[in-house]
PDB file of C-alpha atoms and ligand atoms in Angstrom:
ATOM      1  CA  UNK C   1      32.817  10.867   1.644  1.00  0.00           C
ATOM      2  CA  UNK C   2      33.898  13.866   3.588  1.00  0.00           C
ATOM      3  CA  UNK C   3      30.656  16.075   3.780  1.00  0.00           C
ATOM      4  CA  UNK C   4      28.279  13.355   3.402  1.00  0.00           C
ATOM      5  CA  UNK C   5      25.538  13.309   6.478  1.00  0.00           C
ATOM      6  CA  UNK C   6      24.864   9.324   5.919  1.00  0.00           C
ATOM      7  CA  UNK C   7      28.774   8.350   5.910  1.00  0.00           C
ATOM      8  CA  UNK C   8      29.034  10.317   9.023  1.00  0.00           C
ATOM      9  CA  UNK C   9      26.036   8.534  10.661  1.00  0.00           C
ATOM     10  CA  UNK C  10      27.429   4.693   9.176  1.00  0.00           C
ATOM     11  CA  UNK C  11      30.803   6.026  10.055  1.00  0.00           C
ATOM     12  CA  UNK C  12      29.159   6.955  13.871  1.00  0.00           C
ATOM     13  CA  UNK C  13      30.498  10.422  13.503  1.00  0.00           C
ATOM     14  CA  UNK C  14      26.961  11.450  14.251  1.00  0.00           C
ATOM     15  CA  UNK C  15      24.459   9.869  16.121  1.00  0.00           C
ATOM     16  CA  UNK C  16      21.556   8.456  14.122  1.00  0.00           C
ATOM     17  CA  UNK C  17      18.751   6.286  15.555  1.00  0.00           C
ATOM     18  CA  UNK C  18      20.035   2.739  14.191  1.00  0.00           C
ATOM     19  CA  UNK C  19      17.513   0.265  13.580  1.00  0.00           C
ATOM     20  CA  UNK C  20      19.720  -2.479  11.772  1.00  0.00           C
ATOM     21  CA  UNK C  21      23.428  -2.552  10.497  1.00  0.00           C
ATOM     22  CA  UNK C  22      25.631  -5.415   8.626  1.00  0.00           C
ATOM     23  CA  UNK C  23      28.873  -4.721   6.523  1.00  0.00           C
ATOM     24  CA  UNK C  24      26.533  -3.328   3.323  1.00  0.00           C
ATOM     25  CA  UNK C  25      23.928  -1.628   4.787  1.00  0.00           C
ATOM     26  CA  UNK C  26      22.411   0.354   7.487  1.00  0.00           C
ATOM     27  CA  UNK C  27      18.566   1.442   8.579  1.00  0.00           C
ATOM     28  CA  UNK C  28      17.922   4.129  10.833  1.00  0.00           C
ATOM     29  CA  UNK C  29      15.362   6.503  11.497  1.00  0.00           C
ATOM     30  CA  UNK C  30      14.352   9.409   9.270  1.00  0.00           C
ATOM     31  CA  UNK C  31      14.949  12.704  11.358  1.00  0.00           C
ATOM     32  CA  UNK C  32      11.848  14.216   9.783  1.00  0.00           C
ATOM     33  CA  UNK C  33       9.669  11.250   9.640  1.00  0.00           C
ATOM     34  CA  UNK C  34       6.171  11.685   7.382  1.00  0.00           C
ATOM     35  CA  UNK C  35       4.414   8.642   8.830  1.00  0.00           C
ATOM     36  CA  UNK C  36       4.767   6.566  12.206  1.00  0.00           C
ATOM     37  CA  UNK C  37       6.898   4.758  11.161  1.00  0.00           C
ATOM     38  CA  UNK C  38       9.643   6.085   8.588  1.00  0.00           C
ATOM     39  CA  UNK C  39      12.971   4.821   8.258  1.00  0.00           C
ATOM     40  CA  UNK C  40      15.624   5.122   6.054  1.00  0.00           C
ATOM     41  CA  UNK C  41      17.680   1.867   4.156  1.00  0.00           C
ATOM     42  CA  UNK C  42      21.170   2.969   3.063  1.00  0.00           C
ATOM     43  CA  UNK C  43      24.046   0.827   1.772  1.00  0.00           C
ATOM     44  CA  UNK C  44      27.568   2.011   3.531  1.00  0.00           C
ATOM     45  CA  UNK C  45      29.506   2.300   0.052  1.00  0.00           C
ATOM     46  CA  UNK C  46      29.029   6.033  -0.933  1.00  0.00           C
ATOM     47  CA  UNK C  47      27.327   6.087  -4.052  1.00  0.00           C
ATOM     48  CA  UNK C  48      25.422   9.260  -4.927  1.00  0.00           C
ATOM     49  CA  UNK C  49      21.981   7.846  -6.532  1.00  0.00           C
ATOM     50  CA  UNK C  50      20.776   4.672  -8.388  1.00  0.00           C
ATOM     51  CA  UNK C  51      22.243   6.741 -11.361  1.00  0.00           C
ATOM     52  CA  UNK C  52      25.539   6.615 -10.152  1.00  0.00           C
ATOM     53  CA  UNK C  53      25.368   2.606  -9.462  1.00  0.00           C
ATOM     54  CA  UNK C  54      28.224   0.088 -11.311  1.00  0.00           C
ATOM     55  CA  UNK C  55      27.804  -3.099 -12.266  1.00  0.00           C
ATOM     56  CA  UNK C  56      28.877  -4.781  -8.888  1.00  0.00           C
ATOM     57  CA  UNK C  57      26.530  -2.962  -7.263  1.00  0.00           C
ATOM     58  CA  UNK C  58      23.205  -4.590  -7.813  1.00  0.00           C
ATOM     59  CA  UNK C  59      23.725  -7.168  -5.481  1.00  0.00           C
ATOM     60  CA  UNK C  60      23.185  -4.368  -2.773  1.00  0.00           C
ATOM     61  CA  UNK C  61      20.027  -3.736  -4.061  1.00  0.00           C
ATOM     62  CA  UNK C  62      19.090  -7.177  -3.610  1.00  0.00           C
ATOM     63  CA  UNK C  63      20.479  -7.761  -0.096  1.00  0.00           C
ATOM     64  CA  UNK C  64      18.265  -3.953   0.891  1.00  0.00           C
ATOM     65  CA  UNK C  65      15.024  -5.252  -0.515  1.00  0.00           C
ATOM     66  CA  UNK C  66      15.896  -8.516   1.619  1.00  0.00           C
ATOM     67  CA  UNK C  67      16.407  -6.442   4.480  1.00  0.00           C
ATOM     68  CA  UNK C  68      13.161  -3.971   4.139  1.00  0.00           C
ATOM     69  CA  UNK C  69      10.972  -6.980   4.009  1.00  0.00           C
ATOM     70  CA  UNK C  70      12.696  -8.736   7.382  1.00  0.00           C
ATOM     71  CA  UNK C  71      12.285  -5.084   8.633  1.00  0.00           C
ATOM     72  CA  UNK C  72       8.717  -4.104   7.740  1.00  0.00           C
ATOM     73  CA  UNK C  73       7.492  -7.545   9.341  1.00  0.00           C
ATOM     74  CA  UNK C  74       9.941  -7.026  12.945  1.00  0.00           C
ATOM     75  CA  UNK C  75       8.495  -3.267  12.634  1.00  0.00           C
ATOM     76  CA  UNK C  76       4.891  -4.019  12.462  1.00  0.00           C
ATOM     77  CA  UNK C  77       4.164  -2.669   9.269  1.00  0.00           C
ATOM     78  CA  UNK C  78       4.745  -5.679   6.538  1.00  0.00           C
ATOM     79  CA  UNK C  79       0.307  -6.359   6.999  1.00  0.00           C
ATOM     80  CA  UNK C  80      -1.233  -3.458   6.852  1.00  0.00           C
ATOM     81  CA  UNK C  81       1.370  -2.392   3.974  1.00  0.00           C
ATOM     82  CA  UNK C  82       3.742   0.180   3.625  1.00  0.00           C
ATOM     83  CA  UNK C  83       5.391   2.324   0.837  1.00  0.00           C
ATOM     84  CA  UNK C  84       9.427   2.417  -0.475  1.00  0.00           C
ATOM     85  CA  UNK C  85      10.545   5.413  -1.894  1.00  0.00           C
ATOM     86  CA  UNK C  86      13.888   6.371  -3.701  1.00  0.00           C
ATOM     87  CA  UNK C  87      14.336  10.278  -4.522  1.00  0.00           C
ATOM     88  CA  UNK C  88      16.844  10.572  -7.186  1.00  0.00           C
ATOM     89  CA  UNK C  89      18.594  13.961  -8.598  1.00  0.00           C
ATOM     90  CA  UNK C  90      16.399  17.107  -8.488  1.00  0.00           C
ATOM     91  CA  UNK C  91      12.823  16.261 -10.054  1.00  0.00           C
ATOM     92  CA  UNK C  92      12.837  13.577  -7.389  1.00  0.00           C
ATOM     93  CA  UNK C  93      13.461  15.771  -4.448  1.00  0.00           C
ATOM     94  CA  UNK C  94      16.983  14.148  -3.783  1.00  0.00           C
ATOM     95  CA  UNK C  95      18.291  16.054  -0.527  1.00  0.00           C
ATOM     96  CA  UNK C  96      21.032  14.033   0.535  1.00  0.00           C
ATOM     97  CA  UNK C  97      23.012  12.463  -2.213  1.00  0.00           C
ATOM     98  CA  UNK C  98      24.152   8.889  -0.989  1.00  0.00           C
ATOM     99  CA  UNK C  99      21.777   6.492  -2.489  1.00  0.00           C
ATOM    100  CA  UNK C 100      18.817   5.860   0.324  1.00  0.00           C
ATOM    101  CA  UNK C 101      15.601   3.936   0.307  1.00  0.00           C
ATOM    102  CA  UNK C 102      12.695   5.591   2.592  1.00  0.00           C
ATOM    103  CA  UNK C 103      10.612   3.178   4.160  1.00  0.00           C
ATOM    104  CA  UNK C 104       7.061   4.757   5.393  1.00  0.00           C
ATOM    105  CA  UNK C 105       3.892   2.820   6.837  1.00  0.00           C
ATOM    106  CA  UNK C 106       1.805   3.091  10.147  1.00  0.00           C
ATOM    107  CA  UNK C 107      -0.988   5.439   7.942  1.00  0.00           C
ATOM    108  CA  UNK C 108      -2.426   5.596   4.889  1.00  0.00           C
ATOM    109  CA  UNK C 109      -0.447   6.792   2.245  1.00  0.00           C
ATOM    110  CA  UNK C 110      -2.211   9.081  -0.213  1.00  0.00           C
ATOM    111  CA  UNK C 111      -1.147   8.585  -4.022  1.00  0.00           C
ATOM    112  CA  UNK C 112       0.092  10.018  -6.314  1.00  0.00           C
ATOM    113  CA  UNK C 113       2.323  12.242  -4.256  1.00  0.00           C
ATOM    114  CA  UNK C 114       2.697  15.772  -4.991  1.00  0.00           C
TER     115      UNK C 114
HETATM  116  P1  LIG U 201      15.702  12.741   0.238  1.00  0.00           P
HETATM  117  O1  LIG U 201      17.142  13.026  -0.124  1.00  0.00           O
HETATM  118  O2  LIG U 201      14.788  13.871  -0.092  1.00  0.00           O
HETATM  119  O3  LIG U 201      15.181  11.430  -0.340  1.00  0.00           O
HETATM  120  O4  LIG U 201      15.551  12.592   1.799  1.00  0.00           O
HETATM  121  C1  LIG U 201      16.592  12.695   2.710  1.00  0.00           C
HETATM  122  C2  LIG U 201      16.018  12.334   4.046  1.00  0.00           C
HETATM  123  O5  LIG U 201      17.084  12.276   4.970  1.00  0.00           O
HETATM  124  C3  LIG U 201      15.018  13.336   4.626  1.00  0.00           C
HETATM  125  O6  LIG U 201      13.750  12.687   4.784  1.00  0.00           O
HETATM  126  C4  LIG U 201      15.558  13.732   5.967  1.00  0.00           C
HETATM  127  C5  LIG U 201      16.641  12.714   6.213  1.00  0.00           C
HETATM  128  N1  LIG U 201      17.805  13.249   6.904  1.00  0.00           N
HETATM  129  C6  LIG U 201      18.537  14.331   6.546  1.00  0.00           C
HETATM  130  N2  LIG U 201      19.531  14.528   7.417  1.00  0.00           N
HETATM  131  C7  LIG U 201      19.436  13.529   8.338  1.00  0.00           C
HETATM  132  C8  LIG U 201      20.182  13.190   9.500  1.00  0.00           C
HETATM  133  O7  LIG U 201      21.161  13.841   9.875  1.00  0.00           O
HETATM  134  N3  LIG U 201      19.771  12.108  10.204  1.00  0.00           N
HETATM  135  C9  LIG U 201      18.688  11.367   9.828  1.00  0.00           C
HETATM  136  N4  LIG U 201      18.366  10.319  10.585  1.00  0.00           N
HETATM  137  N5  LIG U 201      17.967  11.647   8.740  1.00  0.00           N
HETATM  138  C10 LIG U 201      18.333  12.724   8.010  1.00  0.00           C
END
């Protein structure tokens, strides 16, 4: 995707602070993080929102929720808890549209959000 910010980060077009990368996936750091530690799980395919997933895609959901939890534990976070978040369209605050799960823990995290 041309003018997509995450495809240029996967594609290293930009830097991005990379915390893990296979061939599906990538986690890196959220530029504007809202906790100590906030990171951001992203598969490399291009698709816009869990709206816009096909059939074949579900197994990438799988392997990502793999990943968070191997990620959460190496990161610190996996005991004291954390929170996943997916923003999707524009009630959900959706920013950047390639599909993206935001990892957040090292505080408290209030609910419900606002
Ligand atoms: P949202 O679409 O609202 O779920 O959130 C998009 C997130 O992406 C937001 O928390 C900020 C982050 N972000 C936007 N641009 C960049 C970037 O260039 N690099 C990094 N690491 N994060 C970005």
């Amino acid at each position: 995707m041309l003018d997509c910010i995450f495809c240029k980060i996967i594609n290293k077009e930009i830097p991005g602070d990379i915390l893990y990368e296979d061939n599906d996936m990538m986690a890196f750091k959220d530029v504007n993080p809202q906790a100590p530690v906030h990171f951001l799980v992203v598969p490399k395919k291009h698709i816009e929102n869990i709206m816009a997933l096909s059939e074949g895609d579900y197994e990438l959901l799988e392997k990502i929720f793999k990943r968070i939890n191997l990620l959460a534990k190496e990161l610190g976070i996996a005991d004291n808890g954390f929170r996943i978040v997916n923003n999707c369209n524009q009630d959900g605050g959706q920013t950047v549209m390639h599909l993206h799960f935001h990892v957040l823990g090292g505080r408290f995290m209030q609910w419900p959000p606002g």
